[in-house]
Amino acid sequence: MTPPILTVRDLVVTFGTREGVLTAVNGVSFDLYLGEVLGLVGESGSGKSVTGLAILGLIDPPGQIARGSITLDGAELIGKPEEELRALRGKRLAMIFQDPMTTLNPVLRIDTQMIEAIQAHERVSGKAARERARQALARVGIPSPEERLDAYPHQFSGGMRQRVAIAIALLHRPAVLVADEPTTALDVTIQAQILAEVQSLAAETGTAMLWITHDLSVIAGFADRIAVMYAGRIVETGSVVDVLETPIHPYTAGLIGSVPSRNKRGVPLAQIPGMTPSLAKLPPGCPFSPRCPRATVTCRTTMPAETPFAGARMARCHHPLTGEPLAA
Amino acid sequence: MSAPIIELDGVSKRFVKPLDAAEKVANLFGAGLAEKMVHAVDAVSLTIAEGEVVGLVGESGCGKSTLGRIVAGILEPSAGAVSYKSRRTETLASAERRAAQLAVQMIFQDPMASLNPRRRVVEIIGEAPVVHGLVPASDMDAYVCEMMGRVGLDPGARRRYPHQFSGGQRARIGIARALAVKPQVLVCDESTAALDVSIQAQVLNLFMKLREEFRLTYLFVSHDLGVVQHISDRVAVMYLGRIVELSPTDEIFRAPNHPYTQALLDEVPRLEAKKKRFSALKGEIPSPLHPPSGCHFHPRCPFAFERCPVERPVLKEIAPGRFSACHLNDGPQPRPGKVFSDGEAVAA
Ligand SMILES: Nc1ncnc2c1ncn2[C@@H]1O[C@H](COP(=O)(O)OP(=O)(O)OP(=O)(O)O)[C@@H](O)[C@H]1O
Ligand SMILES: Nc1ncnc2c1ncn2[C@@H]1O[C@H](COP(=O)(O)OP(=O)(O)OP(=O)(O)O)[C@@H](O)[C@H]1O
Ligand code: SF4
Ligand code: SF4
Ligand SMILES: [Mg+2]
Ligand SMILES: [Mg+2]
């Protein structure tokens, strides 16, 4: 089997805050293979974006990568000088940020920004770059791209800004793409067009993707594998079919149960009871234990370890909903 | 039906980009360049009753946020009138106008752009209620903690700045800020899109509870049709600046009338774990800079006939409480049954 294009091992990211040191990502490990889409889902605030930012080397103080390893094509990224990272970013490694205004500069015209992004990694004339930019906008479904190029970001709708950010991330056909909630503001038809565009990119160039989203229906139709995060840790991984149809971890099951289309109209939606734990003061043992219907004394005292299950699955739970843990 | 709280009467919003100097010079030499104009909202009339939830759906860029901003009094319409509790807002005296603006709050699509990066969350949420005398200054801290708890945020984080939160946490700061001034109408613009489904459920349940307790009214903009179906009493479908269908939720999902609504509802994604091939849109995507003539949908409509490119269909009542803007409803053409995403029509 070919080695993974991206590996993340035991990644720990912390932030200093007034409430104390907060561990946003707490020992995350996964691999990403050529052409693969790994869907990353989980609780709001569980560390998905921070994981993505760490891969791109974009954690700024007071945040820091406290531990772990991230390799791209076998080469370690953590500790790499900023210039080398900058040469990779936008080219081999690209990110679609959760907030499109992270990518876009509000005071520059769209064409200026896109031409800059093209010329940062390629020697092409301004005219050729503008033509590439126009085509890129058309591919993400922006009508009248020629006339839209000289607009400013605030003249675009929310979904149009999001599509410009996607177009910029795809410009250089990256080897690894971290997509953070890339289609949240898009209606289903345009979403389908973007996903088609990204799928053809993956097929042509083998781009591997970490696809962060809350939209389980997108994951269901688009990803190969899925990883579920809770309070800074990956609590379950497996193939999309396995995880969505027979979740092992009670948090995953709670999440799937909250999807509106699985609920009756007019009655309150099923929601996971209790509050998201504060990362600054996590309970001992399993961080989900205060909200978990299956919690026992063991859960409240001992952190469940990453445990392999049949079918190349993994979960962190003392009382799995299905399946027997494989002997180590 | 209860009294209307918001009425839009023929509301339009045009954004005009004037010619720049070079273009003006070019025109002197006969280039004939025209100003670019986006007709973001085009003669929309809509009445929302007190305590009602109206879902607003439509393609990206069709004018939903612009319409929401007009309802919230943040944007002035280019034409038409907005009334709050049956009084036209432009005729209100300034004090009344401020009261009306406070009563209609908007939760913005882009939370980061709407939160002041230099203010702590406690100030972002707590300031307006204190300024407007809804809570005494001495209670502000406790009030903010309560509001944060209601949207599932950890009150312990209230001294942090917006950038120190995750995307979904920021979205909830925006929700808490809007709720904190005890509004009567909430314009929710993709308010739960950044939330995981469990927290989304918590926020939607909260919205429903506030509606029961305080008769809160909602204009609920969302691309998530599952959410819209769950929460709305009526659904308005927009296409290139116009409302093309407006109907009670159950009926519109059961039997959509307008061909665009039919196509839209056909795309509802399901939670089926099956790798799909996604396909791009059929037909050219229309541009709001050059909207198609007559019925804006005609270049993509599988039922378009001679009348469609030449005459704009008006939004007409086709059954009690159901409105649609499509020439097919005038007969004698047979009513289309259902449109599949590949554009083929079959009889009902
Ligand atoms: N700059 C920062 N300073 C302090 N804390 C931060 C900072 N950035 C993120 N955090 C915290 O780290 C945790 C993880 O944040 P992250 O943005 O990764 O969440 P997420 O899983 O992407 O959530 P969402 O789905 O809401 O976007 C959150 O609890 C957040 O409050
Ligand atoms: N300030 C502005 N100046 C110029 N054009 C604008 C401005 N604001 C919006 N527009 C244009 O008006 C149209 C409607 O935008 P709007 O933001 O209302 O769309 P939307 O339906 O909310 O889309 P989305 O689902 O992508 O958020 C778009 O074509 C947009 O480019
Ligand atoms: S370890 Fe215990 S508390 Fe944690 S998810 Fe499993 S059953 Fe629930
Ligand atoms: S008016 Fe004509 S083009 Fe428009 S939706 Fe109806 S049939 Fe289609
Ligand atoms: Mg995030
Ligand atoms: Mg919008």
PDB file of C-alpha atoms in Angstrom, chain A residues 163-282:
ATOM      1  CA  ARG A 163     -17.194  30.228  -3.519  1.00  0.00           C
ATOM      2  CA  VAL A 164     -14.418  32.736  -4.257  1.00  0.00           C
ATOM      3  CA  ALA A 165     -12.467  31.339  -1.298  1.00  0.00           C
ATOM      4  CA  ILE A 166     -13.005  27.825  -2.674  1.00  0.00           C
ATOM      5  CA  ALA A 167     -11.854  28.910  -6.138  1.00  0.00           C
ATOM      6  CA  ILE A 168      -8.652  30.368  -4.651  1.00  0.00           C
ATOM      7  CA  ALA A 169      -7.918  27.202  -2.667  1.00  0.00           C
ATOM      8  CA  LEU A 170      -8.288  25.051  -5.786  1.00  0.00           C
ATOM      9  CA  LEU A 171      -6.158  27.310  -8.047  1.00  0.00           C
ATOM     10  CA  HIS A 172      -2.929  25.335  -7.722  1.00  0.00           C
ATOM     11  CA  ARG A 173      -4.405  21.849  -7.486  1.00  0.00           C
ATOM     12  CA  PRO A 174      -3.040  21.149  -4.017  1.00  0.00           C
ATOM     13  CA  ALA A 175      -1.878  17.707  -2.831  1.00  0.00           C
ATOM     14  CA  VAL A 176      -3.731  18.156   0.435  1.00  0.00           C
ATOM     15  CA  LEU A 177      -6.806  20.309   0.887  1.00  0.00           C
ATOM     16  CA  VAL A 178      -8.221  21.168   4.297  1.00  0.00           C
ATOM     17  CA  ALA A 179     -11.780  22.334   3.708  1.00  0.00           C
ATOM     18  CA  ASP A 180     -13.338  23.894   6.809  1.00  0.00           C
ATOM     19  CA  GLU A 181     -17.133  24.096   6.463  1.00  0.00           C
ATOM     20  CA  PRO A 182     -16.721  25.016   2.806  1.00  0.00           C
ATOM     21  CA  THR A 183     -20.347  24.698   1.766  1.00  0.00           C
ATOM     22  CA  THR A 184     -22.238  25.868   4.860  1.00  0.00           C
ATOM     23  CA  ALA A 185     -23.730  28.925   3.144  1.00  0.00           C
ATOM     24  CA  LEU A 186     -24.527  27.228  -0.144  1.00  0.00           C
ATOM     25  CA  ASP A 187     -27.850  25.992  -1.366  1.00  0.00           C
ATOM     26  CA  VAL A 188     -28.090  22.379  -2.427  1.00  0.00           C
ATOM     27  CA  THR A 189     -27.751  22.959  -6.177  1.00  0.00           C
ATOM     28  CA  ILE A 190     -24.603  25.055  -5.917  1.00  0.00           C
ATOM     29  CA  GLN A 191     -23.251  22.747  -3.260  1.00  0.00           C
ATOM     30  CA  ALA A 192     -23.651  19.863  -5.690  1.00  0.00           C
ATOM     31  CA  GLN A 193     -21.741  21.807  -8.323  1.00  0.00           C
ATOM     32  CA  ILE A 194     -18.865  22.552  -5.910  1.00  0.00           C
ATOM     33  CA  LEU A 195     -18.700  18.942  -4.762  1.00  0.00           C
ATOM     34  CA  ALA A 196     -18.641  17.824  -8.415  1.00  0.00           C
ATOM     35  CA  GLU A 197     -15.784  20.233  -9.084  1.00  0.00           C
ATOM     36  CA  VAL A 198     -13.834  18.980  -6.090  1.00  0.00           C
ATOM     37  CA  GLN A 199     -14.486  15.340  -6.956  1.00  0.00           C
ATOM     38  CA  SER A 200     -13.099  15.828 -10.438  1.00  0.00           C
ATOM     39  CA  LEU A 201     -10.057  17.539  -8.959  1.00  0.00           C
ATOM     40  CA  ALA A 202      -9.495  14.584  -6.656  1.00  0.00           C
ATOM     41  CA  ALA A 203      -9.867  12.180  -9.577  1.00  0.00           C
ATOM     42  CA  GLU A 204      -7.467  14.106 -11.813  1.00  0.00           C
ATOM     43  CA  THR A 205      -4.766  15.081  -9.366  1.00  0.00           C
ATOM     44  CA  GLY A 206      -5.268  12.746  -6.422  1.00  0.00           C
ATOM     45  CA  THR A 207      -5.821  15.627  -4.022  1.00  0.00           C
ATOM     46  CA  ALA A 208      -6.430  14.245  -0.534  1.00  0.00           C
ATOM     47  CA  MET A 209      -8.977  16.094   1.550  1.00  0.00           C
ATOM     48  CA  LEU A 210      -9.782  16.725   5.159  1.00  0.00           C
ATOM     49  CA  TRP A 211     -13.408  17.829   4.877  1.00  0.00           C
ATOM     50  CA  ILE A 212     -14.639  19.509   8.060  1.00  0.00           C
ATOM     51  CA  THR A 213     -18.408  19.882   8.194  1.00  0.00           C
ATOM     52  CA  HIS A 214     -21.522  19.728  10.322  1.00  0.00           C
ATOM     53  CA  ASP A 215     -23.558  18.549   7.408  1.00  0.00           C
ATOM     54  CA  LEU A 216     -23.784  14.803   7.810  1.00  0.00           C
ATOM     55  CA  SER A 217     -25.623  14.434   4.507  1.00  0.00           C
ATOM     56  CA  VAL A 218     -22.627  15.929   2.673  1.00  0.00           C
ATOM     57  CA  ILE A 219     -20.288  13.558   4.488  1.00  0.00           C
ATOM     58  CA  ALA A 220     -22.624  10.674   3.714  1.00  0.00           C
ATOM     59  CA  GLY A 221     -22.461  11.248  -0.016  1.00  0.00           C
ATOM     60  CA  PHE A 222     -18.957  12.576  -0.361  1.00  0.00           C
ATOM     61  CA  ALA A 223     -16.420  11.187   2.123  1.00  0.00           C
ATOM     62  CA  ASP A 224     -14.690   7.812   2.247  1.00  0.00           C
ATOM     63  CA  ARG A 225     -13.962   7.739   5.948  1.00  0.00           C
ATOM     64  CA  ILE A 226     -15.229   9.775   8.852  1.00  0.00           C
ATOM     65  CA  ALA A 227     -13.622  10.927  12.094  1.00  0.00           C
ATOM     66  CA  VAL A 228     -15.740  12.253  14.961  1.00  0.00           C
ATOM     67  CA  MET A 229     -14.258  14.741  17.431  1.00  0.00           C
ATOM     68  CA  TYR A 230     -15.367  15.553  20.938  1.00  0.00           C
ATOM     69  CA  ALA A 231     -13.554  17.901  23.340  1.00  0.00           C
ATOM     70  CA  GLY A 232     -10.220  17.888  21.527  1.00  0.00           C
ATOM     71  CA  ARG A 233     -10.043  14.172  20.748  1.00  0.00           C
ATOM     72  CA  ILE A 234     -11.066  11.898  17.923  1.00  0.00           C
ATOM     73  CA  VAL A 235     -13.582   9.568  19.571  1.00  0.00           C
ATOM     74  CA  GLU A 236     -14.526   7.426  16.578  1.00  0.00           C
ATOM     75  CA  THR A 237     -13.274   6.684  13.064  1.00  0.00           C
ATOM     76  CA  GLY A 238     -14.377   4.269  10.385  1.00  0.00           C
ATOM     77  CA  SER A 239     -15.890   4.050   6.940  1.00  0.00           C
ATOM     78  CA  VAL A 240     -18.779   6.446   6.339  1.00  0.00           C
ATOM     79  CA  VAL A 241     -21.292   3.624   6.027  1.00  0.00           C
ATOM     80  CA  ASP A 242     -20.195   1.931   9.257  1.00  0.00           C
ATOM     81  CA  VAL A 243     -20.102   5.060  11.367  1.00  0.00           C
ATOM     82  CA  LEU A 244     -23.390   6.559  10.165  1.00  0.00           C
ATOM     83  CA  GLU A 245     -25.303   3.284  10.163  1.00  0.00           C
ATOM     84  CA  THR A 246     -23.901   1.612  13.263  1.00  0.00           C
ATOM     85  CA  PRO A 247     -22.120   4.166  15.427  1.00  0.00           C
ATOM     86  CA  ILE A 248     -19.963   2.751  18.213  1.00  0.00           C
ATOM     87  CA  HIS A 249     -19.603   5.876  20.327  1.00  0.00           C
ATOM     88  CA  PRO A 250     -22.637   7.291  22.174  1.00  0.00           C
ATOM     89  CA  TYR A 251     -21.715  10.849  21.106  1.00  0.00           C
ATOM     90  CA  THR A 252     -21.804   9.838  17.436  1.00  0.00           C
ATOM     91  CA  ALA A 253     -25.210   8.235  17.970  1.00  0.00           C
ATOM     92  CA  GLY A 254     -26.513  11.394  19.666  1.00  0.00           C
ATOM     93  CA  LEU A 255     -25.292  13.517  16.805  1.00  0.00           C
ATOM     94  CA  ILE A 256     -26.994  11.408  14.163  1.00  0.00           C
ATOM     95  CA  GLY A 257     -30.218  11.465  16.190  1.00  0.00           C
ATOM     96  CA  SER A 258     -30.325  15.286  16.128  1.00  0.00           C
ATOM     97  CA  VAL A 259     -30.591  15.635  12.341  1.00  0.00           C
ATOM     98  CA  PRO A 260     -33.864  17.528  11.695  1.00  0.00           C
ATOM     99  CA  SER A 261     -35.050  15.214   8.909  1.00  0.00           C
ATOM    100  CA  ARG A 262     -34.961  12.358  11.433  1.00  0.00           C
ATOM    101  CA  ASN A 263     -37.292  14.296  13.715  1.00  0.00           C
ATOM    102  CA  LYS A 264     -40.984  15.046  13.541  1.00  0.00           C
ATOM    103  CA  ARG A 265     -42.056  18.502  12.498  1.00  0.00           C
ATOM    104  CA  GLY A 266     -43.332  20.771  15.231  1.00  0.00           C
ATOM    105  CA  VAL A 267     -41.999  18.722  18.138  1.00  0.00           C
ATOM    106  CA  PRO A 268     -38.717  19.700  19.803  1.00  0.00           C
ATOM    107  CA  LEU A 269     -35.674  18.195  18.110  1.00  0.00           C
ATOM    108  CA  ALA A 270     -33.720  15.488  19.858  1.00  0.00           C
ATOM    109  CA  GLN A 271     -30.609  17.047  21.349  1.00  0.00           C
ATOM    110  CA  ILE A 272     -27.775  15.630  23.397  1.00  0.00           C
ATOM    111  CA  PRO A 273     -28.556  16.511  27.019  1.00  0.00           C
ATOM    112  CA  GLY A 274     -26.273  18.739  29.050  1.00  0.00           C
ATOM    113  CA  MET A 275     -23.667  21.278  28.084  1.00  0.00           C
ATOM    114  CA  THR A 276     -20.500  21.117  26.072  1.00  0.00           C
ATOM    115  CA  PRO A 277     -17.714  20.831  28.646  1.00  0.00           C
ATOM    116  CA  SER A 278     -15.413  23.788  29.112  1.00  0.00           C
ATOM    117  CA  LEU A 279     -12.018  22.801  27.711  1.00  0.00           C
ATOM    118  CA  ALA A 280     -10.374  24.653  30.579  1.00  0.00           C
ATOM    119  CA  LYS A 281     -11.942  22.327  33.151  1.00  0.00           C
ATOM    120  CA  LEU A 282     -12.681  18.949  31.635  1.00  0.00           C
TER     121      LEU A 282
END
